[in-house]
């Protein structure tokens, strides 16, 4: 049963596509969700009204000068005056910080009669204001010093002095406000979903004449909706969308080419490897990225080692069963013959069968000892060192018929004592079984490794068998109790510690060279 619970999971492609679509929608979504562009339109509207109001202001001042109006009747001094010139007026409104006020209060009946001079002035500039309004779409009203409308499309002769922004302008200060807009249209246009169409910008600019406040220019206009602005830039926005789509498709192609395809191919390889297909251990044709290449190399290398390990275990089990079966069959046959012919069997025959049983039992014992040594090589690697002197006594006890010589007994072996003893004991046993009388170890060391030349004066190894001697269960002395595992165990231990063993050319006997790196 699979260790992973069965449930729906998104594919890598689905996740990346969702991310790319989110990134693609982010610019337009930002314009819609964040009111930055709306605020810019409000500021732009206020800036335009300031410019238009300045011209109307100049027009009224000119008319007052032509009529030689006496400013002494005016009571409010002009403010924000420096060297006879007003300071620069900058837009002040922002949708994110400025309050949105209720709709503008209705005009009221004036408490005082309009000044006749201003009434005449309003009639003179009225047509100019109407013509400008057709182009700018702004609402213009010119107020006298008391806040009474003297020029405008509607509300002429009525007072707006009670409107807060007008009151501030009558006191000599520039004022602006955002107010809710009451639409006169029976049904709002499609773009009225924006807050920009539900508001109106109001600007009140004081009219300064000879250092006094002579009235107010009161302007208003609905800001343009951002969708209308975007529609005006539709070709540029279309090109930008095409560019974003192209970039997104390029990113998707790069992702598919460099990540998805190698991962899918690698996943298919793992399925084939799990089914035992050794051809699947070939490297991928395309890796895409360094990380995927490293992952592929590691996975295929691990799979190859697992396959080799599986083959090794299979072959090993076959050889072990064969090696165990031969002496067991011999023991069973001898025991059965002794049982069936006990009364007729001579003492000499009985002793012969018993000797065969003892011999096969010894062979089984040696085989089990070698298997135990081999198992030790596959266990967790133990660190440590020893000297040849630590091993020498054991070698002499196990091989009494050998004359053992060591050139430097104090030489350190970069292996734990148990594993070092297994290596040299197997080499000594191998020499003894091949008729050697002398066994010697010569040492040499460098800064990074130790070398040991192990030689004997035995029968040597034929050229036909040189390539087979390190294979498990290969032996030419099976009839003499050889297990064929000694040199295989030696090589396995050395491989585990990064060492090596090599059979050297020699005229007589056998010479092996062992190389072991020093532990870090």
Short mmCIF file of C-alpha atoms in Angstrom, two decimals, residues 78-474:
data_model
loop_
_atom_site.label_atom_id
_atom_site.label_comp_id
_atom_site.label_asym_id
_atom_site.label_seq_id
_atom_site.Cartn_x
_atom_site.Cartn_y
_atom_site.Cartn_z
CA UNK A 78 -5.92 90.20 1.04
CA UNK A 79 -3.90 87.42 2.69
CA UNK A 80 -0.90 85.38 1.56
CA UNK A 81 0.60 88.39 -0.13
CA UNK A 82 4.33 88.75 -0.69
CA UNK A 83 5.91 91.57 -2.76
CA UNK A 84 2.52 92.27 -4.25
CA UNK A 85 2.17 88.81 -5.74
CA UNK A 86 0.11 85.83 -4.46
CA UNK A 87 2.05 82.69 -3.54
CA UNK A 88 1.77 79.71 -5.83
CA UNK A 89 -1.46 77.75 -5.19
CA UNK A 90 -0.96 73.98 -5.27
CA UNK A 91 -3.58 71.21 -5.32
CA UNK A 92 -4.49 70.02 -1.83
CA UNK A 93 -7.08 67.28 -2.35
CA UNK A 94 -6.46 63.55 -2.03
CA UNK A 95 -9.05 60.76 -1.98
CA UNK A 96 -7.10 58.85 0.64
CA UNK A 97 -6.92 61.71 3.17
CA UNK A 98 -9.39 64.45 2.23
CA UNK A 99 -12.93 64.03 3.59
CA UNK A 100 -15.81 63.68 1.17
CA UNK A 101 -18.38 66.24 2.19
CA UNK A 102 -22.14 66.11 1.58
CA UNK A 103 -23.51 67.74 -1.58
CA UNK A 104 -23.05 71.49 -1.76
CA UNK A 105 -25.75 73.42 0.19
CA UNK A 106 -28.36 75.19 -1.88
CA UNK A 107 -28.05 78.92 -2.48
CA UNK A 108 -29.97 81.26 -0.15
CA UNK A 109 -31.56 84.62 -0.52
CA UNK A 110 -28.94 87.32 0.18
CA UNK A 111 -29.14 89.28 3.41
CA UNK A 112 -27.94 92.46 1.64
CA UNK A 113 -28.65 93.79 -1.83
CA UNK A 114 -25.97 92.98 -4.47
CA UNK A 115 -23.59 95.83 -5.28
CA UNK A 116 -24.76 97.32 -8.55
CA UNK A 117 -21.24 97.70 -9.92
CA UNK A 118 -20.65 94.01 -9.42
CA UNK A 119 -24.02 93.17 -10.99
CA UNK A 120 -22.99 95.10 -14.09
CA UNK A 121 -19.56 93.46 -14.04
CA UNK A 122 -21.18 90.03 -13.92
CA UNK A 123 -23.28 90.82 -16.97
CA UNK A 124 -20.14 91.92 -18.84
CA UNK A 125 -18.20 88.70 -18.20
CA UNK A 126 -21.15 86.30 -18.24
CA UNK A 127 -20.86 85.38 -21.90
CA UNK A 128 -17.11 84.81 -21.55
CA UNK A 129 -17.77 82.37 -18.68
CA UNK A 130 -20.44 80.53 -20.67
CA UNK A 131 -18.10 80.11 -23.63
CA UNK A 132 -15.31 78.81 -21.40
CA UNK A 133 -17.69 76.38 -19.69
CA UNK A 134 -18.56 74.77 -23.03
CA UNK A 135 -14.92 73.83 -23.49
CA UNK A 136 -13.79 73.04 -19.94
CA UNK A 137 -17.10 71.49 -18.68
CA UNK A 138 -16.45 73.26 -15.37
CA UNK A 139 -19.07 75.16 -13.38
CA UNK A 140 -18.18 78.88 -12.98
CA UNK A 141 -19.64 81.30 -10.49
CA UNK A 142 -18.33 84.76 -9.68
CA UNK A 143 -19.35 86.17 -6.28
CA UNK A 144 -19.27 89.75 -5.01
CA UNK A 145 -17.62 90.69 -1.65
CA UNK A 146 -20.78 89.56 0.18
CA UNK A 147 -20.89 86.12 -1.42
CA UNK A 148 -23.76 86.90 -3.83
CA UNK A 149 -23.56 85.25 -7.28
CA UNK A 150 -23.09 87.92 -9.98
CA UNK A 151 -22.17 85.61 -12.90
CA UNK A 152 -22.98 81.98 -13.57
CA UNK A 153 -25.36 79.71 -15.45
CA UNK A 154 -27.72 79.49 -12.45
CA UNK A 155 -28.21 80.94 -8.96
CA UNK A 156 -27.47 84.52 -10.11
CA UNK A 157 -28.51 86.98 -7.39
CA UNK A 158 -28.46 84.31 -4.65
CA UNK A 159 -25.98 83.99 -1.83
CA UNK A 160 -23.37 81.21 -1.33
CA UNK A 161 -21.64 82.92 1.59
CA UNK A 162 -22.73 80.11 3.92
CA UNK A 163 -20.80 77.44 1.96
CA UNK A 164 -17.64 76.65 4.00
CA UNK A 165 -15.13 76.90 1.16
CA UNK A 166 -16.72 80.15 -0.06
CA UNK A 167 -16.59 81.57 3.46
CA UNK A 168 -12.87 80.82 3.65
CA UNK A 169 -12.27 82.50 0.29
CA UNK A 170 -14.24 85.62 1.40
CA UNK A 171 -11.77 85.80 4.29
CA UNK A 172 -8.86 85.82 1.84
CA UNK A 173 -7.86 82.14 1.87
CA UNK A 174 -7.80 79.62 -0.96
CA UNK A 175 -10.11 76.65 -0.29
CA UNK A 176 -11.03 73.40 -2.02
CA UNK A 177 -13.30 70.48 -1.19
CA UNK A 178 -14.54 67.11 -2.43
CA UNK A 179 -18.30 66.76 -2.25
CA UNK A 180 -20.79 64.07 -3.11
CA UNK A 181 -22.22 64.55 -6.56
CA UNK A 182 -25.92 64.43 -7.35
CA UNK A 183 -26.27 63.27 -10.94
CA UNK A 184 -28.99 64.73 -13.13
CA UNK A 185 -28.82 61.75 -15.49
CA UNK A 186 -31.78 59.28 -15.32
CA UNK A 187 -29.39 56.27 -15.32
CA UNK A 188 -25.65 56.37 -14.60
CA UNK A 189 -23.21 55.46 -17.36
CA UNK A 190 -21.41 52.13 -17.31
CA UNK A 191 -18.32 53.65 -15.74
CA UNK A 192 -20.23 55.17 -12.80
CA UNK A 193 -19.19 52.22 -10.61
CA UNK A 194 -16.14 54.26 -9.74
CA UNK A 195 -16.17 56.62 -6.81
CA UNK A 196 -14.75 59.24 -9.16
CA UNK A 197 -18.15 59.78 -10.84
CA UNK A 198 -19.94 60.16 -7.50
CA UNK A 199 -17.89 63.13 -6.39
CA UNK A 200 -17.29 66.68 -7.52
CA UNK A 201 -14.30 68.94 -6.89
CA UNK A 202 -15.00 72.51 -5.69
CA UNK A 203 -12.41 75.33 -5.71
CA UNK A 204 -12.93 78.81 -4.19
CA UNK A 205 -10.32 81.46 -5.06
CA UNK A 206 -10.42 84.96 -3.51
CA UNK A 207 -10.34 87.92 -5.93
CA UNK A 208 -7.70 90.40 -4.73
CA UNK A 209 -8.02 94.01 -5.84
CA UNK A 210 -5.77 96.75 -4.52
CA UNK A 211 -4.93 94.71 -1.39
CA UNK A 212 -8.56 93.95 -0.61
CA UNK A 213 -10.84 90.93 -1.19
CA UNK A 214 -13.27 91.94 -3.92
CA UNK A 215 -15.10 88.66 -4.35
CA UNK A 216 -14.66 84.96 -5.06
CA UNK A 217 -14.28 82.80 -8.15
CA UNK A 218 -16.13 79.57 -7.31
CA UNK A 219 -15.53 76.64 -9.68
CA UNK A 220 -16.53 72.98 -9.71
CA UNK A 221 -16.08 69.96 -11.92
CA UNK A 222 -16.57 66.19 -11.82
CA UNK A 223 -13.23 64.31 -12.13
CA UNK A 224 -12.82 62.05 -15.11
CA UNK A 225 -13.25 58.32 -14.46
CA UNK A 226 -10.11 56.23 -14.71
CA UNK A 227 -11.78 53.77 -17.11
CA UNK A 228 -12.44 56.64 -19.48
CA UNK A 229 -8.80 57.63 -19.20
CA UNK A 230 -7.75 54.06 -19.83
CA UNK A 231 -10.03 53.91 -22.85
CA UNK A 232 -8.27 56.95 -24.21
CA UNK A 233 -4.98 55.09 -23.85
CA UNK A 234 -6.40 51.78 -25.08
CA UNK A 235 -3.81 51.23 -27.81
CA UNK A 236 -0.90 51.77 -25.45
CA UNK A 237 -2.57 49.60 -22.80
CA UNK A 238 -3.25 46.92 -25.43
CA UNK A 239 0.43 46.90 -26.38
CA UNK A 240 1.35 46.68 -22.68
CA UNK A 241 -1.02 43.71 -22.22
CA UNK A 242 0.46 41.99 -25.30
CA UNK A 243 3.93 42.58 -23.88
CA UNK A 244 2.92 41.13 -20.49
CA UNK A 245 1.34 38.12 -22.19
CA UNK A 246 4.48 37.58 -24.25
CA UNK A 247 6.68 37.79 -21.15
CA UNK A 248 4.34 35.41 -19.29
CA UNK A 249 4.43 32.90 -22.15
CA UNK A 250 8.23 33.11 -22.26
CA UNK A 251 8.38 32.47 -18.50
CA UNK A 252 5.98 29.54 -18.90
CA UNK A 253 8.09 28.10 -21.74
CA UNK A 254 11.30 28.46 -19.71
CA UNK A 255 9.62 26.77 -16.73
CA UNK A 256 8.28 23.89 -18.84
CA UNK A 257 11.59 23.44 -20.61
CA UNK A 258 13.92 23.72 -17.62
CA UNK A 259 11.87 22.28 -14.74
CA UNK A 260 8.68 20.44 -15.68
CA UNK A 261 9.97 18.33 -18.58
CA UNK A 262 13.08 17.04 -16.72
CA UNK A 263 11.02 16.27 -13.58
CA UNK A 264 8.38 14.40 -15.63
CA UNK A 265 11.11 12.47 -17.45
CA UNK A 266 12.85 11.71 -14.16
CA UNK A 267 9.57 10.49 -12.66
CA UNK A 268 9.04 8.20 -15.65
CA UNK A 269 12.56 6.87 -15.17
CA UNK A 270 11.88 6.01 -11.52
CA UNK A 271 8.79 4.00 -12.58
CA UNK A 272 10.87 2.05 -15.11
CA UNK A 273 13.67 1.49 -12.60
CA UNK A 274 11.15 0.22 -10.03
CA UNK A 275 10.04 -2.37 -12.61
CA UNK A 276 13.64 -3.55 -13.02
CA UNK A 277 14.38 -1.90 -16.37
CA UNK A 278 18.17 -1.40 -16.32
CA UNK A 279 18.08 0.67 -19.55
CA UNK A 280 16.36 3.39 -17.52
CA UNK A 281 19.66 4.11 -15.74
CA UNK A 282 20.82 6.18 -18.73
CA UNK A 283 21.26 9.94 -18.07
CA UNK A 284 18.42 12.26 -19.12
CA UNK A 285 18.69 13.85 -22.55
CA UNK A 286 17.85 17.28 -21.10
CA UNK A 287 18.31 18.37 -17.50
CA UNK A 288 17.26 22.04 -17.67
CA UNK A 289 18.89 23.38 -14.51
CA UNK A 290 21.92 22.56 -12.41
CA UNK A 291 19.74 21.47 -9.48
CA UNK A 292 17.69 19.09 -11.63
CA UNK A 293 20.90 17.70 -13.15
CA UNK A 294 22.30 17.12 -9.67
CA UNK A 295 19.04 15.50 -8.54
CA UNK A 296 18.96 13.29 -11.65
CA UNK A 297 22.58 12.26 -11.23
CA UNK A 298 22.06 11.45 -7.54
CA UNK A 299 18.85 9.51 -8.18
CA UNK A 300 20.27 7.49 -11.07
CA UNK A 301 23.48 6.84 -9.14
CA UNK A 302 21.49 5.65 -6.13
CA UNK A 303 19.28 3.50 -8.36
CA UNK A 304 22.32 1.98 -10.04
CA UNK A 305 23.84 1.14 -6.66
CA UNK A 306 20.57 -0.37 -5.51
CA UNK A 307 20.39 -2.47 -8.69
CA UNK A 308 23.98 -3.61 -8.21
CA UNK A 309 23.25 -4.34 -4.56
CA UNK A 310 20.19 -6.35 -5.55
CA UNK A 311 22.24 -8.33 -8.08
CA UNK A 312 24.97 -8.82 -5.50
CA UNK A 313 22.51 -10.13 -2.89
CA UNK A 314 20.89 -12.44 -5.45
CA UNK A 315 24.21 -13.88 -6.61
CA UNK A 316 25.51 -14.01 -3.06
CA UNK A 317 22.47 -15.94 -1.87
CA UNK A 318 22.90 -18.37 -4.77
CA UNK A 319 26.57 -18.95 -3.97
CA UNK A 320 25.99 -19.25 -0.24
CA UNK A 321 23.21 -21.79 -0.72
CA UNK A 322 25.47 -23.78 -3.05
CA UNK A 323 28.44 -23.62 -0.69
CA UNK A 324 26.32 -24.68 2.27
CA UNK A 325 24.52 -27.41 0.34
CA UNK A 326 27.65 -29.31 -0.69
CA UNK A 327 29.00 -30.06 2.84
CA UNK A 328 25.48 -30.55 4.22
CA UNK A 329 24.75 -33.11 1.48
CA UNK A 330 28.00 -34.86 2.24
CA UNK A 331 27.29 -34.93 6.00
CA UNK A 332 23.74 -36.17 5.42
CA UNK A 333 24.91 -38.91 3.04
CA UNK A 334 27.58 -40.12 5.46
CA UNK A 335 25.12 -40.10 8.38
CA UNK A 336 22.52 -42.04 6.38
CA UNK A 337 25.08 -44.67 5.27
CA UNK A 338 26.30 -45.08 8.84
CA UNK A 339 22.70 -45.45 10.05
CA UNK A 340 21.62 -47.91 7.35
CA UNK A 341 24.77 -50.08 7.49
CA UNK A 342 25.72 -49.77 11.13
CA UNK A 343 25.89 -53.54 11.74
CA UNK A 344 27.81 -54.37 8.54
CA UNK A 345 30.14 -51.36 8.53
CA UNK A 346 33.74 -51.97 9.47
CA UNK A 347 35.56 -49.78 11.93
CA UNK A 348 37.78 -48.38 9.19
CA UNK A 349 34.79 -47.40 7.03
CA UNK A 350 33.05 -45.84 10.01
CA UNK A 351 36.15 -43.79 10.82
CA UNK A 352 36.36 -42.68 7.20
CA UNK A 353 32.74 -41.42 7.22
CA UNK A 354 33.26 -39.76 10.58
CA UNK A 355 36.36 -38.04 9.22
CA UNK A 356 34.34 -36.76 6.22
CA UNK A 357 31.68 -35.45 8.59
CA UNK A 358 34.30 -33.65 10.72
CA UNK A 359 36.00 -32.23 7.60
CA UNK A 360 32.71 -30.94 6.18
CA UNK A 361 31.77 -29.55 9.57
CA UNK A 362 35.08 -27.66 9.70
CA UNK A 363 34.40 -26.33 6.22
CA UNK A 364 30.98 -25.11 7.30
CA UNK A 365 32.54 -23.49 10.36
CA UNK A 366 35.11 -21.67 8.20
CA UNK A 367 32.40 -20.61 5.78
CA UNK A 368 30.30 -19.19 8.62
CA UNK A 369 33.36 -17.38 9.98
CA UNK A 370 33.94 -15.80 6.58
CA UNK A 371 30.27 -14.83 6.32
CA UNK A 372 30.52 -13.17 9.71
CA UNK A 373 33.61 -11.25 8.54
CA UNK A 374 31.80 -10.23 5.36
CA UNK A 375 28.81 -9.04 7.38
CA UNK A 376 31.16 -6.91 9.48
CA UNK A 377 32.31 -5.10 6.32
CA UNK A 378 28.71 -4.14 5.50
CA UNK A 379 27.97 -2.77 8.97
CA UNK A 380 28.47 0.81 10.11
CA UNK A 381 32.05 1.94 9.50
CA UNK A 382 34.02 2.13 12.76
CA UNK A 383 36.86 4.65 13.00
CA UNK A 384 40.14 3.95 14.73
CA UNK A 385 43.78 2.96 14.22
CA UNK A 386 46.14 0.23 15.38
CA UNK A 387 49.74 -0.91 14.82
CA UNK A 388 51.12 -3.97 13.08
CA UNK A 389 52.45 -5.09 16.44
CA UNK A 390 48.84 -5.37 17.67
CA UNK A 391 48.08 -7.78 14.81
CA UNK A 392 51.32 -9.75 14.69
CA UNK A 393 50.67 -12.03 17.67
CA UNK A 394 47.27 -13.11 16.36
CA UNK A 395 48.74 -13.83 12.93
CA UNK A 396 51.40 -16.09 14.41
CA UNK A 397 48.92 -17.97 16.58
CA UNK A 398 46.60 -18.73 13.66
CA UNK A 399 49.39 -19.57 11.20
CA UNK A 400 52.01 -21.54 13.09
CA UNK A 401 53.46 -23.02 9.90
CA UNK A 402 54.27 -19.55 8.51
CA UNK A 403 57.41 -17.54 9.15
CA UNK A 404 56.02 -14.01 9.49
CA UNK A 405 58.27 -10.95 9.02
CA UNK A 406 57.29 -7.27 9.48
CA UNK A 407 59.80 -4.49 8.67
CA UNK A 408 58.21 -1.97 11.07
CA UNK A 409 56.02 -3.32 13.85
CA UNK A 410 55.26 0.21 15.11
CA UNK A 411 53.79 1.31 11.79
CA UNK A 412 50.25 2.54 12.30
CA UNK A 413 47.41 1.08 10.25
CA UNK A 414 44.54 3.58 9.65
CA UNK A 415 41.93 0.92 10.49
CA UNK A 416 40.34 -0.31 13.71
CA UNK A 417 42.10 -3.42 15.10
CA UNK A 418 39.24 -5.83 14.29
CA UNK A 419 39.10 -4.93 10.59
CA UNK A 420 42.89 -4.75 10.21
CA UNK A 421 43.19 -8.21 11.76
CA UNK A 422 40.58 -9.60 9.34
CA UNK A 423 42.53 -8.24 6.34
CA UNK A 424 45.99 -9.55 7.27
CA UNK A 425 44.61 -12.83 8.68
CA UNK A 426 42.85 -13.61 5.40
CA UNK A 427 46.01 -12.81 3.40
CA UNK A 428 48.11 -15.00 5.70
CA UNK A 429 45.56 -17.85 5.55
CA UNK A 430 45.47 -17.57 1.76
CA UNK A 431 49.28 -17.79 1.60
CA UNK A 432 49.33 -20.79 3.92
CA UNK A 433 46.76 -22.67 1.83
CA UNK A 434 48.88 -22.13 -1.28
CA UNK A 435 51.99 -23.70 0.22
CA UNK A 436 53.82 -20.62 1.48
CA UNK A 437 56.40 -20.92 4.26
CA UNK A 438 57.26 -17.23 4.49
CA UNK A 439 54.89 -14.29 4.85
CA UNK A 440 56.21 -10.71 5.00
CA UNK A 441 54.79 -7.19 5.34
CA UNK A 442 56.72 -4.14 4.10
CA UNK A 443 55.46 -0.66 5.02
CA UNK A 444 55.74 2.82 3.53
CA UNK A 445 53.94 6.02 4.45
CA UNK A 446 53.35 9.43 2.91
CA UNK A 447 51.50 12.49 4.10
CA UNK A 448 48.12 11.26 2.86
CA UNK A 449 48.23 7.45 2.84
CA UNK A 450 49.89 4.28 4.12
CA UNK A 451 51.02 1.45 1.85
CA UNK A 452 51.61 -2.19 2.80
CA UNK A 453 53.29 -4.68 0.47
CA UNK A 454 52.28 -8.21 1.51
CA UNK A 455 54.22 -11.07 -0.11
CA UNK A 456 54.62 -14.83 0.27
CA UNK A 457 56.70 -17.59 -1.31
CA UNK A 458 53.79 -19.88 -2.13
CA UNK A 459 52.54 -21.28 -5.41
CA UNK A 460 51.53 -17.89 -6.72
CA UNK A 461 48.54 -17.07 -8.90
CA UNK A 462 48.26 -18.10 -12.53
CA UNK A 463 47.64 -15.48 -15.19
CA UNK A 464 44.27 -17.11 -16.00
CA UNK A 465 43.04 -16.55 -12.45
CA UNK A 466 44.44 -13.05 -11.81
CA UNK A 467 41.16 -11.32 -12.78
CA UNK A 468 39.00 -13.67 -10.66
CA UNK A 469 40.74 -13.86 -7.31
CA UNK A 470 38.73 -11.01 -5.72
CA UNK A 471 35.37 -12.52 -6.70
CA UNK A 472 33.41 -14.04 -3.84
CA UNK A 473 33.42 -17.89 -3.74
CA UNK A 474 36.11 -18.20 -6.40
#
